[in-house]
mmCIF file of C-alpha atoms in Angstrom:
data_model
loop_
_atom_site.group_PDB
_atom_site.id
_atom_site.type_symbol
_atom_site.label_atom_id
_atom_site.label_comp_id
_atom_site.label_asym_id
_atom_site.label_seq_id
_atom_site.Cartn_x
_atom_site.Cartn_y
_atom_site.Cartn_z
ATOM 1 C CA UNK V 1 66.337 -155.284 2.790
ATOM 2 C CA UNK V 2 67.439 -157.327 5.780
ATOM 3 C CA UNK V 3 67.911 -161.040 5.283
ATOM 4 C CA UNK V 4 65.157 -162.987 7.036
ATOM 5 C CA UNK V 5 66.273 -164.592 10.272
ATOM 6 C CA UNK V 6 69.150 -162.160 10.819
ATOM 7 C CA UNK V 7 69.568 -160.902 14.375
ATOM 8 C CA UNK V 8 67.848 -157.554 14.628
ATOM 9 C CA UNK V 9 67.494 -155.436 17.777
ATOM 10 C CA UNK V 10 63.979 -154.761 19.006
ATOM 11 C CA UNK V 11 63.090 -152.195 16.379
ATOM 12 C CA UNK V 12 61.131 -152.481 13.183
ATOM 13 C CA UNK V 13 57.540 -153.262 12.448
ATOM 14 C CA UNK V 14 57.338 -156.452 14.482
ATOM 15 C CA UNK V 15 58.632 -154.734 17.616
ATOM 16 C CA UNK V 16 56.352 -151.753 16.971
ATOM 17 C CA UNK V 17 53.340 -154.068 16.783
ATOM 18 C CA UNK V 18 54.357 -155.899 19.954
ATOM 19 C CA UNK V 19 54.813 -152.629 21.833
ATOM 20 C CA UNK V 20 51.478 -151.361 20.591
ATOM 21 C CA UNK V 21 49.805 -154.519 21.892
ATOM 22 C CA UNK V 22 51.506 -154.058 25.269
ATOM 23 C CA UNK V 23 50.240 -150.489 25.553
ATOM 24 C CA UNK V 24 46.706 -151.589 24.610
ATOM 25 C CA UNK V 25 46.891 -154.361 27.216
ATOM 26 C CA UNK V 26 48.018 -151.894 29.885
ATOM 27 C CA UNK V 27 45.188 -149.485 29.051
ATOM 28 C CA UNK V 28 42.747 -152.407 28.946
ATOM 29 C CA UNK V 29 43.419 -153.150 32.623
ATOM 30 C CA UNK V 30 41.776 -149.830 33.459
ATOM 31 C CA UNK V 31 38.105 -150.594 33.000
ATOM 32 C CA UNK V 32 37.035 -146.962 33.253
ATOM 33 C CA UNK V 33 38.956 -146.119 30.091
ATOM 34 C CA UNK V 34 37.452 -147.103 26.763
ATOM 35 C CA UNK V 35 40.494 -148.385 24.876
ATOM 36 C CA UNK V 36 38.378 -148.958 21.781
ATOM 37 C CA UNK V 37 38.271 -145.210 21.155
ATOM 38 C CA UNK V 38 42.047 -144.828 21.428
ATOM 39 C CA UNK V 39 44.457 -145.503 18.596
ATOM 40 C CA UNK V 40 48.095 -146.116 19.353
ATOM 41 C CA UNK V 41 51.014 -145.682 16.999
ATOM 42 C CA UNK V 42 54.337 -147.135 18.148
ATOM 43 C CA UNK V 43 57.594 -146.475 16.341
ATOM 44 C CA UNK V 44 60.915 -147.547 17.854
ATOM 45 C CA UNK V 45 59.676 -146.982 21.390
ATOM 46 C CA UNK V 46 57.960 -143.674 20.649
ATOM 47 C CA UNK V 47 54.233 -143.951 21.216
ATOM 48 C CA UNK V 48 51.615 -141.541 19.861
ATOM 49 C CA UNK V 49 48.113 -141.611 21.292
ATOM 50 C CA UNK V 50 45.148 -140.505 19.179
ATOM 51 C CA UNK V 51 41.445 -140.731 19.759
ATOM 52 C CA UNK V 52 38.979 -139.761 22.444
ATOM 53 C CA UNK V 53 38.366 -140.400 26.117
ATOM 54 C CA UNK V 54 35.198 -139.715 28.092
ATOM 55 C CA UNK V 55 36.758 -137.558 30.786
ATOM 56 C CA UNK V 56 39.507 -134.912 30.841
ATOM 57 C CA UNK V 57 41.297 -136.711 33.680
ATOM 58 C CA UNK V 58 41.769 -139.743 31.426
ATOM 59 C CA UNK V 59 43.851 -137.792 28.910
ATOM 60 C CA UNK V 60 46.753 -137.647 31.347
ATOM 61 C CA UNK V 61 45.970 -141.050 32.835
ATOM 62 C CA UNK V 62 46.307 -142.842 29.501
ATOM 63 C CA UNK V 63 49.612 -141.097 28.801
ATOM 64 C CA UNK V 64 50.891 -142.145 32.229
ATOM 65 C CA UNK V 65 49.857 -145.743 31.592
ATOM 66 C CA UNK V 66 51.621 -145.706 28.231
ATOM 67 C CA UNK V 67 54.768 -144.215 29.782
ATOM 68 C CA UNK V 68 54.835 -147.040 32.298
ATOM 69 C CA UNK V 69 54.930 -149.751 29.633
ATOM 70 C CA UNK V 70 58.263 -151.498 29.263
ATOM 71 C CA UNK V 71 59.954 -150.411 26.040
ATOM 72 C CA UNK V 72 58.179 -147.071 25.684
ATOM 73 C CA UNK V 73 60.719 -144.271 25.409
ATOM 74 C CA UNK V 74 58.401 -141.338 24.778
ATOM 75 C CA UNK V 75 54.697 -140.577 24.594
ATOM 76 C CA UNK V 76 53.060 -137.988 22.353
ATOM 77 C CA UNK V 77 49.574 -137.377 23.655
ATOM 78 C CA UNK V 78 47.017 -136.239 21.087
ATOM 79 C CA UNK V 79 43.963 -137.502 22.943
ATOM 80 C CA UNK V 80 40.891 -135.329 23.122
ATOM 81 C CA UNK V 81 37.825 -135.448 25.339
ATOM 82 C CA UNK V 82 34.700 -136.646 23.589
ATOM 83 C CA UNK V 83 31.887 -134.195 24.083
ATOM 84 C CA UNK V 84 28.809 -135.932 25.451
ATOM 85 C CA UNK V 85 26.066 -136.420 22.884
ATOM 86 C CA UNK V 86 23.533 -133.682 23.125
ATOM 87 C CA UNK V 87 26.301 -131.439 24.443
ATOM 88 C CA UNK V 88 26.504 -129.670 27.780
#
């Protein structure tokens, strides 16, 4: 275990949480995307997106937003499009 207070580069759980918050904040600026249905896992700069979006175009859009966040080194996109209730 690392001694508390030792100088650690921006990796580890604290950095992962901070990065995750930054990605959520970036997605949150796009009002058409429902960030509440998206779960984000960040690990040492690698971000994985899970969850659903309402439109197929948002799958790529969310990944692009995540890629643009400072500190993100890679994005794994596992988003799916939520089928409308009652189905089409």
